[in-house]
Short mmCIF file of C-alpha atoms in Angstrom, two decimals:
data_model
loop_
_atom_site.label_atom_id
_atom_site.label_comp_id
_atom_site.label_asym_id
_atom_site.label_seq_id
_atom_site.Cartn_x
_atom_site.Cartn_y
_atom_site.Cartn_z
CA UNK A 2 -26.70 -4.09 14.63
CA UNK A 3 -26.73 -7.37 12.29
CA UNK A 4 -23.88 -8.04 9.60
CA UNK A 5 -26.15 -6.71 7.24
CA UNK A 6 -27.22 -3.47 8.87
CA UNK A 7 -23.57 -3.04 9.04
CA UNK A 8 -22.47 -3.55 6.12
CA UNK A 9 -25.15 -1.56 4.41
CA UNK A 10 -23.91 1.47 6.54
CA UNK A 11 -20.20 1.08 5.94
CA UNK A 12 -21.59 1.50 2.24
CA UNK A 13 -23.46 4.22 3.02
CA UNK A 14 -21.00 6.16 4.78
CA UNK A 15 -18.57 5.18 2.03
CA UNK A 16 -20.91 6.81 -0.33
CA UNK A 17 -21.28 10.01 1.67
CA UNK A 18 -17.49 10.38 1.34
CA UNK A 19 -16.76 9.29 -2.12
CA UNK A 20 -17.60 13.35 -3.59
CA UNK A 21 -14.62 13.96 -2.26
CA UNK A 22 -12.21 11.57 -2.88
CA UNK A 23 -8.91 12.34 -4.55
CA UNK A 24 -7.92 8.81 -5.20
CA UNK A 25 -5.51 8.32 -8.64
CA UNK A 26 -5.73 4.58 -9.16
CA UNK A 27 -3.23 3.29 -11.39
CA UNK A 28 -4.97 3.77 -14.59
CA UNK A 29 -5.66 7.53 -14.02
CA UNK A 30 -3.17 10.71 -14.14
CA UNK A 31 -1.83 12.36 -11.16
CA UNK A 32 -2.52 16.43 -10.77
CA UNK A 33 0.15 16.79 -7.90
CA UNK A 34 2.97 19.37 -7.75
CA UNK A 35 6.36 18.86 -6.95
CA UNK A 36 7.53 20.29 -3.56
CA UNK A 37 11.05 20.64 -1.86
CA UNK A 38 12.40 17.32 -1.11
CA UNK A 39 14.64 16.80 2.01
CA UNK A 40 17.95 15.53 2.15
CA UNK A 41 17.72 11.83 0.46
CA UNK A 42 18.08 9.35 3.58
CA UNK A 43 19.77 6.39 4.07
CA UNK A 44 17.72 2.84 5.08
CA UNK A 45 18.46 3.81 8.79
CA UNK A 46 16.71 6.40 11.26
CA UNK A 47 17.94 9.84 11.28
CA UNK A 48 20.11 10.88 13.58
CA UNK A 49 18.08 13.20 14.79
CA UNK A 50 15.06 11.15 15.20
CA UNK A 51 11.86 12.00 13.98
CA UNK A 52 10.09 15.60 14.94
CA UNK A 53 7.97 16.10 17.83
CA UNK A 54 4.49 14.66 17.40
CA UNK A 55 5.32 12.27 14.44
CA UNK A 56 5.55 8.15 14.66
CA UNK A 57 8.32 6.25 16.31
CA UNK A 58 10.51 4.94 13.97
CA UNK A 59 9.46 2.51 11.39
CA UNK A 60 10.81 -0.75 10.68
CA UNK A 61 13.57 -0.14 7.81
CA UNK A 62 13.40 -2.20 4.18
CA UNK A 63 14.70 -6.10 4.93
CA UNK A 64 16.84 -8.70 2.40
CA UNK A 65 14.39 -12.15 2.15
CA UNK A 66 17.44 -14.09 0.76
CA UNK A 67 15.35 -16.40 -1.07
CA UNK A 68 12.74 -13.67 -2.45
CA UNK A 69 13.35 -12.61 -6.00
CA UNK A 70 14.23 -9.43 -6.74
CA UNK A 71 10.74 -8.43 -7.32
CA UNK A 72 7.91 -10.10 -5.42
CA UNK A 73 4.69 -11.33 -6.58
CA UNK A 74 3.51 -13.76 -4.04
CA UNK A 75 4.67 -15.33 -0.85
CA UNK A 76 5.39 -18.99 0.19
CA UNK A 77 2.48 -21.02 -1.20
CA UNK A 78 1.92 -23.42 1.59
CA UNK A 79 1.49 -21.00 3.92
CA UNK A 80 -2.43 -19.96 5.26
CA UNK A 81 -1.57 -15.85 4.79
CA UNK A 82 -2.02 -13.56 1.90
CA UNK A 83 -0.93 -9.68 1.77
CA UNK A 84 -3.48 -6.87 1.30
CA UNK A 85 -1.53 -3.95 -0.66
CA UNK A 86 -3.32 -0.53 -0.76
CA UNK A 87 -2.11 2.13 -3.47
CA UNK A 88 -2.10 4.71 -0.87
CA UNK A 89 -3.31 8.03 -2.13
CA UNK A 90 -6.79 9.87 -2.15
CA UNK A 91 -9.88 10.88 0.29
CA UNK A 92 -8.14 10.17 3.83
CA UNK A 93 -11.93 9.62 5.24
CA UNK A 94 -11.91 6.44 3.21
CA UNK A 95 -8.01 5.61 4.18
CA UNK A 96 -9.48 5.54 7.69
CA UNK A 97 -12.36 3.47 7.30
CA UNK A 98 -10.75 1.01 5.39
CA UNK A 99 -8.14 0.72 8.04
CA UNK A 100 -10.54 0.62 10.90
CA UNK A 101 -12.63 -2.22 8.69
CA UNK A 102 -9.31 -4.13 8.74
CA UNK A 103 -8.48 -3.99 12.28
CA UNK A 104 -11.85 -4.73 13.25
CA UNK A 105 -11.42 -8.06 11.35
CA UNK A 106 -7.82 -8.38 12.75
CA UNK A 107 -6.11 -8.19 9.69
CA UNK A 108 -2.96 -6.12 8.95
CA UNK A 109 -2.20 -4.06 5.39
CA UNK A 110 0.32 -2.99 3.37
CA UNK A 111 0.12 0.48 2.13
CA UNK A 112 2.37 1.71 -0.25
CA UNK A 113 1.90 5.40 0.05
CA UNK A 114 2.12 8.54 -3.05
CA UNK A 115 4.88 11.28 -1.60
CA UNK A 116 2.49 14.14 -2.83
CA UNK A 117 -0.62 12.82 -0.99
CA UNK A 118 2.12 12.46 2.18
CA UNK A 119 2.23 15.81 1.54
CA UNK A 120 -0.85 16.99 2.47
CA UNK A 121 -1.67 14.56 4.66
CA UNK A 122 1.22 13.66 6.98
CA UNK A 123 -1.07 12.16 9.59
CA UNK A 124 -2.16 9.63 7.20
CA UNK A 125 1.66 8.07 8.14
CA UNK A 126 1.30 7.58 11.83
CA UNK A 127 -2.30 6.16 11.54
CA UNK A 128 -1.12 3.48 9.18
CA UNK A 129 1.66 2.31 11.51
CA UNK A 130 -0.04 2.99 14.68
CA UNK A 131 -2.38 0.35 13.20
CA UNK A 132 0.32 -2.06 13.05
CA UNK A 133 0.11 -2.04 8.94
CA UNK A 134 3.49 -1.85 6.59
CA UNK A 135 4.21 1.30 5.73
CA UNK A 136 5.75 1.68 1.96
CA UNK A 137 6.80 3.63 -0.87
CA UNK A 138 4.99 4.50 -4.50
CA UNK A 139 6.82 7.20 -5.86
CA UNK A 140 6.08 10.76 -5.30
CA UNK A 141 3.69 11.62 -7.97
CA UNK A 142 2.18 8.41 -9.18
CA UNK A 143 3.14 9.09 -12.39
CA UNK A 144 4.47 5.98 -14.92
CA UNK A 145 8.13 5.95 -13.66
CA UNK A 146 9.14 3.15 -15.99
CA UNK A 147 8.60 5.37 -18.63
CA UNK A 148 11.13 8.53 -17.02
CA UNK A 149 14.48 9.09 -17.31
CA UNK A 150 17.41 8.08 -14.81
CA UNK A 151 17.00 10.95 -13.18
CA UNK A 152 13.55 11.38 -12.90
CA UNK A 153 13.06 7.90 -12.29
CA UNK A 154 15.51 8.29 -9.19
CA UNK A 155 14.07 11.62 -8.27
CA UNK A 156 10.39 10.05 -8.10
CA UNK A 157 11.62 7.30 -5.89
CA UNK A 158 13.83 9.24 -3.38
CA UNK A 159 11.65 12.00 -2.82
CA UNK A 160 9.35 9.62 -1.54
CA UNK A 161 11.75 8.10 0.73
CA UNK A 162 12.41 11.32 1.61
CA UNK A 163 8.94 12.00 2.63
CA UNK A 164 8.76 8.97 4.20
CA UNK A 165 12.42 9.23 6.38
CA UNK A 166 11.35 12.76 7.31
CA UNK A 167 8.03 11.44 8.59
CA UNK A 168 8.66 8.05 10.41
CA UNK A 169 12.75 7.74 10.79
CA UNK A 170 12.27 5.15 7.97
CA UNK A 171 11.97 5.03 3.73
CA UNK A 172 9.61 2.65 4.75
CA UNK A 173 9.65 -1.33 4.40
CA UNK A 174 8.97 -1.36 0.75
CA UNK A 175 8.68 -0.05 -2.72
CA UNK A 176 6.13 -0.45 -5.46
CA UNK A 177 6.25 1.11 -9.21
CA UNK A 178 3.96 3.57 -10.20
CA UNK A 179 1.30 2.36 -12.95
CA UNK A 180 3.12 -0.20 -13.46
CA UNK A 181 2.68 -3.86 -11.39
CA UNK A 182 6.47 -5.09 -12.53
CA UNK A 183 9.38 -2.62 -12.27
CA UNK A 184 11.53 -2.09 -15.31
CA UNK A 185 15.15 -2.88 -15.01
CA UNK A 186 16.27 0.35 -14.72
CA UNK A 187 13.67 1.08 -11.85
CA UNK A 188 14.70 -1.83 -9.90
CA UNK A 189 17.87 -0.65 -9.82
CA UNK A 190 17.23 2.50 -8.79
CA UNK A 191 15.17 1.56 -6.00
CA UNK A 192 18.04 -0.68 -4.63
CA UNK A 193 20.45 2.20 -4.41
CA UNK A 194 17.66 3.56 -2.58
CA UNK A 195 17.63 0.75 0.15
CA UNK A 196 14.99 -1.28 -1.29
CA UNK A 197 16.61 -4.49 -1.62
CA UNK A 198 12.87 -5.46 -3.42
CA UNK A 199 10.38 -4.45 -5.88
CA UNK A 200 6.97 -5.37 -4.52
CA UNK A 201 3.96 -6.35 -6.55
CA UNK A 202 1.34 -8.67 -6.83
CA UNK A 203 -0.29 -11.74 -8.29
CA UNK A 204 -3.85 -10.33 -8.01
CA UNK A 205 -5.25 -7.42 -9.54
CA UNK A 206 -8.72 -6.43 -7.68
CA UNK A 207 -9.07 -3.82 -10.44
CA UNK A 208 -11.05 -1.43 -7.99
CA UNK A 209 -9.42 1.65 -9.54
CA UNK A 210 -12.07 0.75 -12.31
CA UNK A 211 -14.97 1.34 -10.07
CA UNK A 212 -16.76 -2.01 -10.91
CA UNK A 213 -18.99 -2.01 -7.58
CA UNK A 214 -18.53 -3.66 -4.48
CA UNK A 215 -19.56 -6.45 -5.48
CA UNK A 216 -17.77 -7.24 -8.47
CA UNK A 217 -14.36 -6.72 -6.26
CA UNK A 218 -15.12 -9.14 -3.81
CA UNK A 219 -15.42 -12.02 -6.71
CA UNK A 220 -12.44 -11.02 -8.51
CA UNK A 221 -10.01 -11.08 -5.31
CA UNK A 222 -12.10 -13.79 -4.04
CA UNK A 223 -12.03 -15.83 -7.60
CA UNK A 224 -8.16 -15.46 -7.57
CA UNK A 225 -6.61 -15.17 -4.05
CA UNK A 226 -4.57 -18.09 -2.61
CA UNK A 227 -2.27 -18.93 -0.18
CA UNK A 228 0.76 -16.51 -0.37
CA UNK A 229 -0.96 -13.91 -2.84
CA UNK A 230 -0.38 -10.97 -2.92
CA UNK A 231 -3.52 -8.42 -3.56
CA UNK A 232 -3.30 -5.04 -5.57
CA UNK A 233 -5.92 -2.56 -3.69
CA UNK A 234 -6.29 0.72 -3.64
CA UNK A 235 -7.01 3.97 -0.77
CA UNK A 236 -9.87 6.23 -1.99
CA UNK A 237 -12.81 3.96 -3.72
CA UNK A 238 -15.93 3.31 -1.96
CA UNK A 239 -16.39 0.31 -3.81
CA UNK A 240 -12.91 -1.13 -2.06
CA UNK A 241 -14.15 -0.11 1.61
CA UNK A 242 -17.79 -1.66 1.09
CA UNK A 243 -15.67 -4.81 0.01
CA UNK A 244 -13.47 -5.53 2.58
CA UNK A 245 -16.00 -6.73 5.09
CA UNK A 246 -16.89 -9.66 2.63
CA UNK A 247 -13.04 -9.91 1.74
CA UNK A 248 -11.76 -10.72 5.26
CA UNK A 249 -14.76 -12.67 5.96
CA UNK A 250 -14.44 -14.69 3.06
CA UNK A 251 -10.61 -15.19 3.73
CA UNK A 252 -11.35 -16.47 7.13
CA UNK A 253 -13.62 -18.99 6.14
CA UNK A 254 -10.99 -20.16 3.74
CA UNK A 255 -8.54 -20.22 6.82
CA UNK A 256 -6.27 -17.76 5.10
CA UNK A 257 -5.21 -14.81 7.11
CA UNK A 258 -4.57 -11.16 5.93
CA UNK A 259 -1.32 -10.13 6.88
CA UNK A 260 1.80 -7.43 6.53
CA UNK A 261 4.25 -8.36 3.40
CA UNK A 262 6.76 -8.67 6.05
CA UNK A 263 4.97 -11.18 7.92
CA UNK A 264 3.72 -13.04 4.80
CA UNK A 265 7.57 -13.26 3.81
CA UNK A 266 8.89 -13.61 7.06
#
């Protein structure tokens, strides 16, 4: 099959999958439920270890000393950027973006919605047994800069929660809901929760407007640089038919897609 034929069935495929998606971007309202939340966890593995049949335990949040608080970008004269998924909607699409990656030999970051965790717990292992970050974005995707203390907390830990119960880890990182900088009150209630950062991004792809493949590709492609840091999202066609030119793109740049970890590290 040529690069062509290929691409034009990942599209197609895409397509065939995309009356089904239940992706939220962060521009649209979330319809989930609250459920019962576990005990909140600490930063380290339970005890217990994780359940039969779920992931090994993943790696736990990490202190970059000389990262702000909350990140936008990594070092600049570095050849690696960060690919950051929203992670919520049609787990076909979830998969076939993260097959698209590791074909190209590029690692994510996916920042994952508690509720969509929820119904799809297997989403969790895939991600990590991909060698991708795993990560938290509150457990309804609703604008938590806008709640209360408590709800604020609530929509952060129950996450965690999700995430702990899953993995034996709240995951490496956290990201606001609708929101691409934390307010202060949110960062430091995602610090109590062991997030000793606030992730987010110099690059807004803007998929979550459903612009078309092609329009995508130029605006991460216009923008990107060393050390950026790209806002994507789980559950748009329009992001998996992009990727391929993405990656492809990037390489012939010599910039490499990478974990946040590794971009930091």
């Amino acid at each position: 099959m040529t690069t062509t034929d290929r691409r034009a069935a990942l599209r197609a495929g895409a397509g065939l999958v995309a009356g089904g998606a239940l992706a939220a971007g962060c521009a649209s309202a979330s319809g989930s439920t609250e459920r019962p939340t576990a005990t909140h966890p600490t930063a380290t593995a339970a005890t217990s270890g994780p359940a039969r049949g779920t992931p090994r335990a993943a790696p736990v949040p990490r202190a970059f000393p000389r990262q702000p608080a909350q990140i936008s970008h990594g070092p600049r004269d570095r050849p690696r950027v960060a690919l950051t998924f929203h992670g919520q909607g049609d787990p076909a699409l979830a998969r076939a973006l993260l097959t698209e990656a590791e074909r190209h030999g590029a690692r994510v970051t996916v920042l994952t919605v508690g509720s969509w965790l929820d119904e799809h717990p297997e989403m969790a292992r895939r991600v990590l047994d991909g060698g991708h970050d795993l990560g938290n974005h509150t457990q309804h995707h609703i604008s938590v800069n806008t709640l209360s203390e408590a709800a604020a907390r609530a929509e952060i830990t129950d996450c965690a929660d999700r995430l702990h119960r899953l993995t034996g880890s709240i995951g490496t990182w956290f990201r606001p809901s609708r929101a691409q900088t934390a307010a202060p009150l949110v960062e430091r209630l995602a610090r109590a929760a062991g997030y000793p950062h606030v992730l987010s991004y110099d690059v807004d792809s803007l998929d979550y407007t459903r612009p078309g493949a092609p329009a995508v590709t130029r605006k991460v492609l216009a923008e990107v640089t060393g050390g950026s840091v790209v806002s994507l999202h789980f559950g748009y066609p329009d992001t998996v038919a992009a990727l391929p030119d993405v990656l492809e793109e990037l390489g012939r740049r010599g910039l490499r897609a990478v974990t946040t970890t590794e971009l930091l590290s």
